[in-house]
PDB file of C-alpha atoms in Angstrom:
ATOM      1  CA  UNK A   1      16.062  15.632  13.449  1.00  0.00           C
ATOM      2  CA  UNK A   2      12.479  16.904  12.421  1.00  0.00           C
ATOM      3  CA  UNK A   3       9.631  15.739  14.907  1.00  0.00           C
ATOM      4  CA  UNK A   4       7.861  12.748  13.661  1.00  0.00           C
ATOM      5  CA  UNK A   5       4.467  15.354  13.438  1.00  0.00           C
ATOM      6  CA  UNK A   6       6.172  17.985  11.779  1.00  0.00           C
ATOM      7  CA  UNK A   7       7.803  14.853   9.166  1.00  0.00           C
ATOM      8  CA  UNK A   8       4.136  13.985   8.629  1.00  0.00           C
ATOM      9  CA  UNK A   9       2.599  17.247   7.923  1.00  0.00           C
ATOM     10  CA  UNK A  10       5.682  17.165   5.024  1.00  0.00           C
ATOM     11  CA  UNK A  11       4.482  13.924   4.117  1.00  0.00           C
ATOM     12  CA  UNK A  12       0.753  14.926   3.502  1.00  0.00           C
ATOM     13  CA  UNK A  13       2.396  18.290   1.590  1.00  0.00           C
ATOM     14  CA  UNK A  14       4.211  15.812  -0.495  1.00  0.00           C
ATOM     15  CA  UNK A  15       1.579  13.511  -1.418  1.00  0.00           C
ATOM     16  CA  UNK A  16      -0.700  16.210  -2.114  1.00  0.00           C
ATOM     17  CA  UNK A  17       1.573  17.000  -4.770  1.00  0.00           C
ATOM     18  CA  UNK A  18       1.014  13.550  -6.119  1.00  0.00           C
ATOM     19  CA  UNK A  19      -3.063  14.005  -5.972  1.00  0.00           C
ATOM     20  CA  UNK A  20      -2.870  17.408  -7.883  1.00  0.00           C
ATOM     21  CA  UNK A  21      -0.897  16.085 -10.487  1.00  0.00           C
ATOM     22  CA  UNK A  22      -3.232  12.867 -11.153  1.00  0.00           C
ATOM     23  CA  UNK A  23      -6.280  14.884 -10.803  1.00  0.00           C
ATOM     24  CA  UNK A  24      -4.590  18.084 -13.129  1.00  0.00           C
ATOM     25  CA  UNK A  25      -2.415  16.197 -15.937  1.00  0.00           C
ATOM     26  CA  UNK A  26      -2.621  13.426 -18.344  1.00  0.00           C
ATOM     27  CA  UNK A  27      -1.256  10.057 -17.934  1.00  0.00           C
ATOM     28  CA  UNK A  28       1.284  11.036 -20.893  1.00  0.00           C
ATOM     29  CA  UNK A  29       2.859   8.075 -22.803  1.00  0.00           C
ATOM     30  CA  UNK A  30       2.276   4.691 -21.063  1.00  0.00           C
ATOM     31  CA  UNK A  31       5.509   2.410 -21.443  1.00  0.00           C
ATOM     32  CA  UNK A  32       6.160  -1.134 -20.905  1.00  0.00           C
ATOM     33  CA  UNK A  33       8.559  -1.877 -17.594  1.00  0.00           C
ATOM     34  CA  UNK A  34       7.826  -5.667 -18.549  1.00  0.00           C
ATOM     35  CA  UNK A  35       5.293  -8.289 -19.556  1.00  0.00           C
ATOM     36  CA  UNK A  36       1.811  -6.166 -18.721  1.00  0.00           C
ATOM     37  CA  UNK A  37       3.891  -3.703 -16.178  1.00  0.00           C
ATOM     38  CA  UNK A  38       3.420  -0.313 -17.572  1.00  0.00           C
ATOM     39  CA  UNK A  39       4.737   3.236 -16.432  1.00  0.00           C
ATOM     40  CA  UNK A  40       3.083   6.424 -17.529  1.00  0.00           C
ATOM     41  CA  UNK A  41       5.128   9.713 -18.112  1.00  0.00           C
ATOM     42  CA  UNK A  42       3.077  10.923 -15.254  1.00  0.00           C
ATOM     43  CA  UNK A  43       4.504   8.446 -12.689  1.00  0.00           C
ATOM     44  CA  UNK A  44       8.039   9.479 -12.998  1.00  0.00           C
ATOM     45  CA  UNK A  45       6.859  13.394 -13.106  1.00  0.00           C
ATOM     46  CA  UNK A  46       5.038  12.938  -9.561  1.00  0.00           C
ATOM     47  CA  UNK A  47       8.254  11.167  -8.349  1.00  0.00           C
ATOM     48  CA  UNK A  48      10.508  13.720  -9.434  1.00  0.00           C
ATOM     49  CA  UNK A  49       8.467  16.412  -7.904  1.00  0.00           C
ATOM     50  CA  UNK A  50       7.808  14.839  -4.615  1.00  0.00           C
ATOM     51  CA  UNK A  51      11.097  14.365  -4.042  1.00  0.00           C
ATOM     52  CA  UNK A  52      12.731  17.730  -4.859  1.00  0.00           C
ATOM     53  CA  UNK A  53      10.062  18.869  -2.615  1.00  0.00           C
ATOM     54  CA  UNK A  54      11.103  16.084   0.375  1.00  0.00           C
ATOM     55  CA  UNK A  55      14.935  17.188  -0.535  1.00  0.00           C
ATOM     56  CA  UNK A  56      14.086  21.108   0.332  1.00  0.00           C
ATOM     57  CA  UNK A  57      11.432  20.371   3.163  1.00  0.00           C
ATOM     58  CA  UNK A  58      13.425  17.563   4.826  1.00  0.00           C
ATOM     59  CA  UNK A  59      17.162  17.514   3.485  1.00  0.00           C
ATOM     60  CA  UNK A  60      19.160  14.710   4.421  1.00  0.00           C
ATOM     61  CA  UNK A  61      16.961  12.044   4.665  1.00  0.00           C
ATOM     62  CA  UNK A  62      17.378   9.189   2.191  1.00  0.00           C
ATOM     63  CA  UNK A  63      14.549   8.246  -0.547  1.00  0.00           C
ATOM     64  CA  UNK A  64      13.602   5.420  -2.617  1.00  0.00           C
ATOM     65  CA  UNK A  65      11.076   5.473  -5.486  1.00  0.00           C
ATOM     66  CA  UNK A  66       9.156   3.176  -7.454  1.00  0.00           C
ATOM     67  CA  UNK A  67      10.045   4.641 -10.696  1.00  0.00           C
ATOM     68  CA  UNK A  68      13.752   5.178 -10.489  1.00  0.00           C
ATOM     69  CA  UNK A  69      14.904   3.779  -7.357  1.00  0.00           C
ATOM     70  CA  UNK A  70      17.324   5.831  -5.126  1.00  0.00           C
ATOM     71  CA  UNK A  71      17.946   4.892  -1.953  1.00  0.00           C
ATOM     72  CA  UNK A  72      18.396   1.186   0.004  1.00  0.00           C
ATOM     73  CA  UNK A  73      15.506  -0.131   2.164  1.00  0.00           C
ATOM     74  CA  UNK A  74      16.421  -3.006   4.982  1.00  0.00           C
ATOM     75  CA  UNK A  75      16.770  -3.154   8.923  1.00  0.00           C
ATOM     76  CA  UNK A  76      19.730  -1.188   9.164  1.00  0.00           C
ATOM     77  CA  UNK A  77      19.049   1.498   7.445  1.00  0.00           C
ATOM     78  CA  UNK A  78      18.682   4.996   8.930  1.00  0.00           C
ATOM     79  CA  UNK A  79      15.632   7.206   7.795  1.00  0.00           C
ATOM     80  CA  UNK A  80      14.282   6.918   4.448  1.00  0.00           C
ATOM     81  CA  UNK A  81      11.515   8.281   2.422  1.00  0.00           C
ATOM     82  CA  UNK A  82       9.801   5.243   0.241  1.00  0.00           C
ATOM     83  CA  UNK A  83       7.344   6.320  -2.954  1.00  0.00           C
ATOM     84  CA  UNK A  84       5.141   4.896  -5.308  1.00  0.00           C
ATOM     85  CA  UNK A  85       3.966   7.990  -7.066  1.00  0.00           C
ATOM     86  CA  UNK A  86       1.294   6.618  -8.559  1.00  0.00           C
ATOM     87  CA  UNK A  87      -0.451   2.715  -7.047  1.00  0.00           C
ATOM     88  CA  UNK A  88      -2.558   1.297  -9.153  1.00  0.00           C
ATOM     89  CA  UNK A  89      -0.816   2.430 -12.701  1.00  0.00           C
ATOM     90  CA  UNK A  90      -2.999   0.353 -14.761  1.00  0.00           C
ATOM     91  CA  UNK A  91      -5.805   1.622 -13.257  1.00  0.00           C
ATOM     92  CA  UNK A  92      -5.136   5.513 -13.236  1.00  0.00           C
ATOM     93  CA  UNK A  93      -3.986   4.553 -16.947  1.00  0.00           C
ATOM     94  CA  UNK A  94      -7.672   3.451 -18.106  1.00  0.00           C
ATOM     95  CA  UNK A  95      -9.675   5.865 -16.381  1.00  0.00           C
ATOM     96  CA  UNK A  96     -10.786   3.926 -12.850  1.00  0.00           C
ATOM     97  CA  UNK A  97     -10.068   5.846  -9.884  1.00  0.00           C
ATOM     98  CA  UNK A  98      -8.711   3.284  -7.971  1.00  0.00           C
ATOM     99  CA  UNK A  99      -4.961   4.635  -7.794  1.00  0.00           C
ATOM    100  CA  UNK A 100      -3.479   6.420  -4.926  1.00  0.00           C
ATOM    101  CA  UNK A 101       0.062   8.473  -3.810  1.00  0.00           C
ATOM    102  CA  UNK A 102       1.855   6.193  -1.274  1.00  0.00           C
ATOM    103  CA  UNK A 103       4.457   7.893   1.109  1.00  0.00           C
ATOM    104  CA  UNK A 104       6.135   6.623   3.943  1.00  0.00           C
ATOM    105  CA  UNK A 105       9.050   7.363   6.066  1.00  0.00           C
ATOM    106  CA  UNK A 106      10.866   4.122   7.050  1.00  0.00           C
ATOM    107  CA  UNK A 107      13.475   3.808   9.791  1.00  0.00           C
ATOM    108  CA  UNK A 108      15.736   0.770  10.358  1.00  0.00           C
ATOM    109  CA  UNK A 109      12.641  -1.378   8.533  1.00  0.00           C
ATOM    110  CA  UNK A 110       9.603   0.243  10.370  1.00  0.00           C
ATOM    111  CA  UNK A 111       7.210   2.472   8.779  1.00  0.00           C
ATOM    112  CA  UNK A 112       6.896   5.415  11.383  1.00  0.00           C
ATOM    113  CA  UNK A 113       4.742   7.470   9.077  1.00  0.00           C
ATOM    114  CA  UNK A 114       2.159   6.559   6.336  1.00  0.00           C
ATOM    115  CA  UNK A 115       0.041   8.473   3.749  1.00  0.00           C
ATOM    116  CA  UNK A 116      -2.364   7.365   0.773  1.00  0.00           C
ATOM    117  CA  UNK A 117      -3.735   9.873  -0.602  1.00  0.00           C
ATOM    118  CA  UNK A 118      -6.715   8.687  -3.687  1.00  0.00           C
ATOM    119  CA  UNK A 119      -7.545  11.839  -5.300  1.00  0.00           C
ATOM    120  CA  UNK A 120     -10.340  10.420  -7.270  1.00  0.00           C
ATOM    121  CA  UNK A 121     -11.765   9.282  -4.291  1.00  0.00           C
ATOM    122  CA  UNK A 122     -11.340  12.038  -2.091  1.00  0.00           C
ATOM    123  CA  UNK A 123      -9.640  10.150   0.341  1.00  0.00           C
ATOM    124  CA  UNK A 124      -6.970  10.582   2.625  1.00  0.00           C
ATOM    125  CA  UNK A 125      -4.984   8.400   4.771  1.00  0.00           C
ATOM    126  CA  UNK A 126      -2.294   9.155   7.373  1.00  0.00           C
ATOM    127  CA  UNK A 127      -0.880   7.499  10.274  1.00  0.00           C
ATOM    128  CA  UNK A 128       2.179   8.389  12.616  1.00  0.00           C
ATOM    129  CA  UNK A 129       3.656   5.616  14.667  1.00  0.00           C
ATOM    130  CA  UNK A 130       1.986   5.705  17.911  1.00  0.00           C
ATOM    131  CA  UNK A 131      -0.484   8.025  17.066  1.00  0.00           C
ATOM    132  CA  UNK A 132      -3.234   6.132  15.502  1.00  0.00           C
ATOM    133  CA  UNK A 133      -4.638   6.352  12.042  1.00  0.00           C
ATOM    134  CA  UNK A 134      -6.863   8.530  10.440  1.00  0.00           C
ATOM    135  CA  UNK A 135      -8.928   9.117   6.967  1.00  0.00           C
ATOM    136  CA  UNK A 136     -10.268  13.148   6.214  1.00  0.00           C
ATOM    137  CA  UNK A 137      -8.709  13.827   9.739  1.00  0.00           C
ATOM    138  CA  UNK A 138     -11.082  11.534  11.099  1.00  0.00           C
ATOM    139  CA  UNK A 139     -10.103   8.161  13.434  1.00  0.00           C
ATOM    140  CA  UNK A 140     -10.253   5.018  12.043  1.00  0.00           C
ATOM    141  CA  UNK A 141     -10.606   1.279  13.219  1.00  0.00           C
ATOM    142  CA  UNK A 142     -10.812  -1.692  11.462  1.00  0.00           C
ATOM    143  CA  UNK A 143     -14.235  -3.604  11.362  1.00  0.00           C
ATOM    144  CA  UNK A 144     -15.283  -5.807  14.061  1.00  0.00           C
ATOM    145  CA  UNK A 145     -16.826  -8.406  11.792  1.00  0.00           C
ATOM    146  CA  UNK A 146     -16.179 -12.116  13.444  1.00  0.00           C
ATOM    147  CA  UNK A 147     -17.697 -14.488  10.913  1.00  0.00           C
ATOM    148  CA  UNK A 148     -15.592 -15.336   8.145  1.00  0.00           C
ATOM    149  CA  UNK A 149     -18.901 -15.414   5.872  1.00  0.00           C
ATOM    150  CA  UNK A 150     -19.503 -12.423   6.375  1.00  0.00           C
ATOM    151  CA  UNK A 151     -15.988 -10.820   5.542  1.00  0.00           C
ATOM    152  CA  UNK A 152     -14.795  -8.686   1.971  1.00  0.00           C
ATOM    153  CA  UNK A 153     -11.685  -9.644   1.333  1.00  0.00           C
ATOM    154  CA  UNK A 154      -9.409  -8.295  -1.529  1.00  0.00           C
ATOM    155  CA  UNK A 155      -7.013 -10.067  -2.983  1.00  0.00           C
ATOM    156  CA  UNK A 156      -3.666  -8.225  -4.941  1.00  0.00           C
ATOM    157  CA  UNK A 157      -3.061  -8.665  -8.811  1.00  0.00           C
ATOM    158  CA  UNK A 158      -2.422 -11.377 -10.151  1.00  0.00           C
ATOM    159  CA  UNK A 159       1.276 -12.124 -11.310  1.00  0.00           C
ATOM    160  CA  UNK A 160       2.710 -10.724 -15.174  1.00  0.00           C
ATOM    161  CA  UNK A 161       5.919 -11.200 -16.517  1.00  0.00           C
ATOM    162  CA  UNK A 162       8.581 -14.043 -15.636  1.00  0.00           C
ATOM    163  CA  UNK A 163       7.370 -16.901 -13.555  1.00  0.00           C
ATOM    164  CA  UNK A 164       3.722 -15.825 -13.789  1.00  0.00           C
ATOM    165  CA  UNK A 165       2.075 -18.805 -14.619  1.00  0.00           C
ATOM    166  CA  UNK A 166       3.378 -20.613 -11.865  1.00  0.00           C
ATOM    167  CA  UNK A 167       3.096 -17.535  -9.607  1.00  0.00           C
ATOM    168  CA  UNK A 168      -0.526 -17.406 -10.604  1.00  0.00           C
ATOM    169  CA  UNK A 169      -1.414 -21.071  -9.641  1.00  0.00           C
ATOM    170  CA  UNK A 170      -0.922 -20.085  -6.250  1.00  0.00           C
ATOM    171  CA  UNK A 171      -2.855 -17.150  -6.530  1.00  0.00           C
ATOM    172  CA  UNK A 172      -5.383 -19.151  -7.912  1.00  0.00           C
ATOM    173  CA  UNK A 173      -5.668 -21.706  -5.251  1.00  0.00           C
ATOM    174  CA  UNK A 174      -5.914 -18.657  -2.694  1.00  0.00           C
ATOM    175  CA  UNK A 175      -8.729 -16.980  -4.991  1.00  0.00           C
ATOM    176  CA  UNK A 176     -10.654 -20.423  -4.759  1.00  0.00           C
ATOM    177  CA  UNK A 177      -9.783 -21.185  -0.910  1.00  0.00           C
ATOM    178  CA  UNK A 178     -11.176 -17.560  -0.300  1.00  0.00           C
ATOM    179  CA  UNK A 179     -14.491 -17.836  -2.814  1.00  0.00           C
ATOM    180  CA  UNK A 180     -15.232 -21.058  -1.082  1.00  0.00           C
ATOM    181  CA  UNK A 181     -15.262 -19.048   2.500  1.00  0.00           C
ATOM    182  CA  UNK A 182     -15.907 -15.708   2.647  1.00  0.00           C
ATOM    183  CA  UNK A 183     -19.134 -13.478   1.786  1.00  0.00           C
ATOM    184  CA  UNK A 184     -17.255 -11.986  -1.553  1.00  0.00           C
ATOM    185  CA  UNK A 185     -13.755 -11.609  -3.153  1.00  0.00           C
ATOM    186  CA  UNK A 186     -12.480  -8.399  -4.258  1.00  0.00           C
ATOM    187  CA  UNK A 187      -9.589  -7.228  -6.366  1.00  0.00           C
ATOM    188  CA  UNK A 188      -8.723  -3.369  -6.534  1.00  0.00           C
ATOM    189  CA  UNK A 189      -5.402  -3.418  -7.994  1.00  0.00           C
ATOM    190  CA  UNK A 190      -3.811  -0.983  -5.917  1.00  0.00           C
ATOM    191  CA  UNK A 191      -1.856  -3.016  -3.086  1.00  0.00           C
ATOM    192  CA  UNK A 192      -2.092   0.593  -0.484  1.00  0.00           C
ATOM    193  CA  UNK A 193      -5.863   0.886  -0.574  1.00  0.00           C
ATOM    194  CA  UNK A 194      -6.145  -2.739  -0.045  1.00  0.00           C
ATOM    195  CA  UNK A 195      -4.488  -2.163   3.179  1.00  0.00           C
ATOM    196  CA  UNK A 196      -6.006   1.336   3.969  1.00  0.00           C
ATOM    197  CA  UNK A 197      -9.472  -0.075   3.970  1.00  0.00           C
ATOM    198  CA  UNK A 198      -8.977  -2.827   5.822  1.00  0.00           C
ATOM    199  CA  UNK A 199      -8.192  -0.383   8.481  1.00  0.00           C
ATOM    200  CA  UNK A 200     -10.962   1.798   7.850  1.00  0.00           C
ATOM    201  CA  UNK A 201     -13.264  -1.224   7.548  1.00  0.00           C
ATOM    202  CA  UNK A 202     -14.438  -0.841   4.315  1.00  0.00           C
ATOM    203  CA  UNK A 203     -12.752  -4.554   3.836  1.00  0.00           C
ATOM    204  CA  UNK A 204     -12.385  -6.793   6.476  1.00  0.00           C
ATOM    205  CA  UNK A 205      -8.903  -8.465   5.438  1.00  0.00           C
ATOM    206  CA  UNK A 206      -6.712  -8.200   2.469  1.00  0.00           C
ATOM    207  CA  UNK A 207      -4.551 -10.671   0.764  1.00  0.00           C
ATOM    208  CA  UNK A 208      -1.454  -9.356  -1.394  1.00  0.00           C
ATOM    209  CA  UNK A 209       0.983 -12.336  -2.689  1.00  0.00           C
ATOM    210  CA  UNK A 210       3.615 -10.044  -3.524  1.00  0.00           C
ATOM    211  CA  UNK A 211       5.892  -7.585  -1.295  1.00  0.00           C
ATOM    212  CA  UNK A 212       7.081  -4.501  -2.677  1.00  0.00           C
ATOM    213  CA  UNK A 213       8.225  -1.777  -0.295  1.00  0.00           C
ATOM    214  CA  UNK A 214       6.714   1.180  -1.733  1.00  0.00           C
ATOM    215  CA  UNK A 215       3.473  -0.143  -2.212  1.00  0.00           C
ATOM    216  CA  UNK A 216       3.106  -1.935   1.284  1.00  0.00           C
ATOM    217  CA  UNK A 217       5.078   0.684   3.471  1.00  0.00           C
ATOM    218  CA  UNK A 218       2.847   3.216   4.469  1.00  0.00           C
ATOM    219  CA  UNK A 219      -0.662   1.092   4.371  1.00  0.00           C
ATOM    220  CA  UNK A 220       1.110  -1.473   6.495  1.00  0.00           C
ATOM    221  CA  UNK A 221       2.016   1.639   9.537  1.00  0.00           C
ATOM    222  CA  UNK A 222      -1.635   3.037   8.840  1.00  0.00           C
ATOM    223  CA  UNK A 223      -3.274  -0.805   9.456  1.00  0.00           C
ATOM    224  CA  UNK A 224      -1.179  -1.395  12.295  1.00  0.00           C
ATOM    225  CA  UNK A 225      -2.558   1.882  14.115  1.00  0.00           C
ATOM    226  CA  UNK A 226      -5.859   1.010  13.381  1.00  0.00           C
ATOM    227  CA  UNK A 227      -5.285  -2.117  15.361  1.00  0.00           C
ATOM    228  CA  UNK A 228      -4.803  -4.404  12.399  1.00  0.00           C
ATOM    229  CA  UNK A 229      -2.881  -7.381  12.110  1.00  0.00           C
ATOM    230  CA  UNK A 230      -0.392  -7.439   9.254  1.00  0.00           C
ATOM    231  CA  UNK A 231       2.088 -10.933   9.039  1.00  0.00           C
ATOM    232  CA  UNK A 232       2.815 -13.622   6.636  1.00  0.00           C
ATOM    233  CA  UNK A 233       0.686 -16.509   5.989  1.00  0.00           C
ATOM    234  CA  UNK A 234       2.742 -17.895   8.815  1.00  0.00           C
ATOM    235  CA  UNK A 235       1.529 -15.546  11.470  1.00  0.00           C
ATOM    236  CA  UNK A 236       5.375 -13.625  11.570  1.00  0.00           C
ATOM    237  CA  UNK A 237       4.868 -10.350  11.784  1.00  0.00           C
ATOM    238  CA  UNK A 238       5.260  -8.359   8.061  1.00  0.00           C
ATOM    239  CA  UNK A 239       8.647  -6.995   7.415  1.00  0.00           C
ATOM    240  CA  UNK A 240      10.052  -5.647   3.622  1.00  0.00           C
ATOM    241  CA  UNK A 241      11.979  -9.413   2.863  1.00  0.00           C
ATOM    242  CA  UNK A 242       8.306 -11.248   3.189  1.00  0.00           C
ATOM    243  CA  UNK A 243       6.940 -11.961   0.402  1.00  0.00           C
ATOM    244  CA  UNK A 244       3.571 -12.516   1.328  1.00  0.00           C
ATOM    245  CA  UNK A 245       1.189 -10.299   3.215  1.00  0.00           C
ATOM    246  CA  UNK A 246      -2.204 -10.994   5.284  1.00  0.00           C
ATOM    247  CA  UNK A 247      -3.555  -7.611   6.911  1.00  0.00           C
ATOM    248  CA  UNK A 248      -7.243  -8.432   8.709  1.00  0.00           C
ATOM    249  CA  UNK A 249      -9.246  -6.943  11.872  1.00  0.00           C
ATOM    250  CA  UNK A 250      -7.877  -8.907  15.055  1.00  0.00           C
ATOM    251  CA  UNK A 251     -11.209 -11.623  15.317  1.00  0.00           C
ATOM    252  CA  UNK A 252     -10.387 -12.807  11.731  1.00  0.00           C
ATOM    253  CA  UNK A 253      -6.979 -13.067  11.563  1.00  0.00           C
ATOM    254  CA  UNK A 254      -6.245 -16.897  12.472  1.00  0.00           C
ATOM    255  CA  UNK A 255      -9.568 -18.071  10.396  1.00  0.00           C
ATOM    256  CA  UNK A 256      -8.363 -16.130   7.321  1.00  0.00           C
ATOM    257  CA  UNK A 257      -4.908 -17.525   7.649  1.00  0.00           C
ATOM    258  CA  UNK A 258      -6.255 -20.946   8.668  1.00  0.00           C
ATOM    259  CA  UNK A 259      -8.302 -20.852   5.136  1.00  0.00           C
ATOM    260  CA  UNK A 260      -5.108 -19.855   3.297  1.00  0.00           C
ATOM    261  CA  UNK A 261      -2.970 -22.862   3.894  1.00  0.00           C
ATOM    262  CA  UNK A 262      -3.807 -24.118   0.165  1.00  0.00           C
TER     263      UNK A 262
END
């Protein structure tokens, strides 16, 4: 088996790939995946690259992909390479620059290493389990704000396609407990950078009512080294089968959670 460092510097080769492509080629034809879900041609290109390159530079390790699955993802098994090639399609789709590679190896349901790279941005996120986290190769902590009036906190999308409307009442109610509470409310429609600047402390917590592997793995590993907390909205600590997420620095945890039992 590769070394966890060596894994990661093929991990911030591979999402590199991602940021070159965003920042080089056109989103290509934008198709529906379901009611207001869209994929661009440029989403499954990225995916397919990054993981013939992850096939030559790490063979035998398993991989699953936003765009065209692959692989299985629970607690038993072995090591596996999780994707979203591009977070934040609608966004990357219509121009806004909040979009980002996500890459993570997972083992047995653990993240051990995390990248989110956001071309547009010039930002770059990586993490290695046990080794802290890090943006531009520089360490990262979340913030060390304690009064819940004075916290950012984003929020994820709200819900499209089957079930939305009632899927949206609760994300209403937690829009509303949170406006009534904290200094502002932000939404930035890409579930990794939610979490990657909540460890940076850009943000203060984050918020995402939905649970999808690829675009929680590698932001969850890169909170959790930069001491974050990352659990349900009953303080268990976040796994893949959740399906809600709460990521803040440690001093705002329980009031943010206490706020969110709408």
């Amino acid at each position: 088996m590769t070394s966890l460092d060596e894994l990661l510097s093929i991990a911030r080769d591979a999402a590199e790939i991602g940021a070159r492509m965003m920042t080089s080629e056109a989103p290509g034809t934008v198709s529906a995946k379901g009611d207001r879900d869209y994929v661009t041609e440029l989403d499954v290109r990225i995916q397919h690259a990054i993981r013939d390159y992850l096939q030559r530079a790490a063979p035998g390790i398993d991989f699953l992909g936003e765009e065209d699955g692959g692989g299985t993802l629970d607690d038993t098994t072995d090591y596996v390479w999780v994707l979203d090639p591009i977070d934040g399609t609608s966004n990357f789709a219509h121009g806004i620059p909040l979009c980002a590679t996500s890459l993570a190896l997972v083992h047995r349901g653990q993240p051990l290493i995390g990248v989110i790279t956001a071309p547009f941005l010039d930002l770059r996120y990586y993490a290695v389990h046990g080794g802290g986290a890090y943006c531009n190769d520089k360490p990262i902590q979340c913030s060390s704000t304690t009064d819940l009036r004075r916290a950012i906190v984003s929020i994820g999308d709200y819900a499209t396609g089957e079930g939305a409307a009632e899927k949206n009442e609760r994300r209403f109610a937690v829009t509303r407990a949170l406006a009534e509470n904290v200094e502002r409310v932000r939404m930035f429609g890409a579930a990794s950078l939610d979490l990657a600047w909540v460890a940076e402390g850009r943000t203060d917590a984050c918020v995402i009512l939905s649970n999808k592997p690829w675009d929680m793995a590698a932001g969850v590993l890169i909170n959790r080294e930069a001491n974050g907390n990352v659990s349900d909205l009953h303080g268990v600590e976040y796994t893949f089968r959740g399906k809600e997420t709460v990521s803040a620095c440690g001093s705002l945890f329980e009031p943010i959670r206490a706020t969110l039992t709408v």
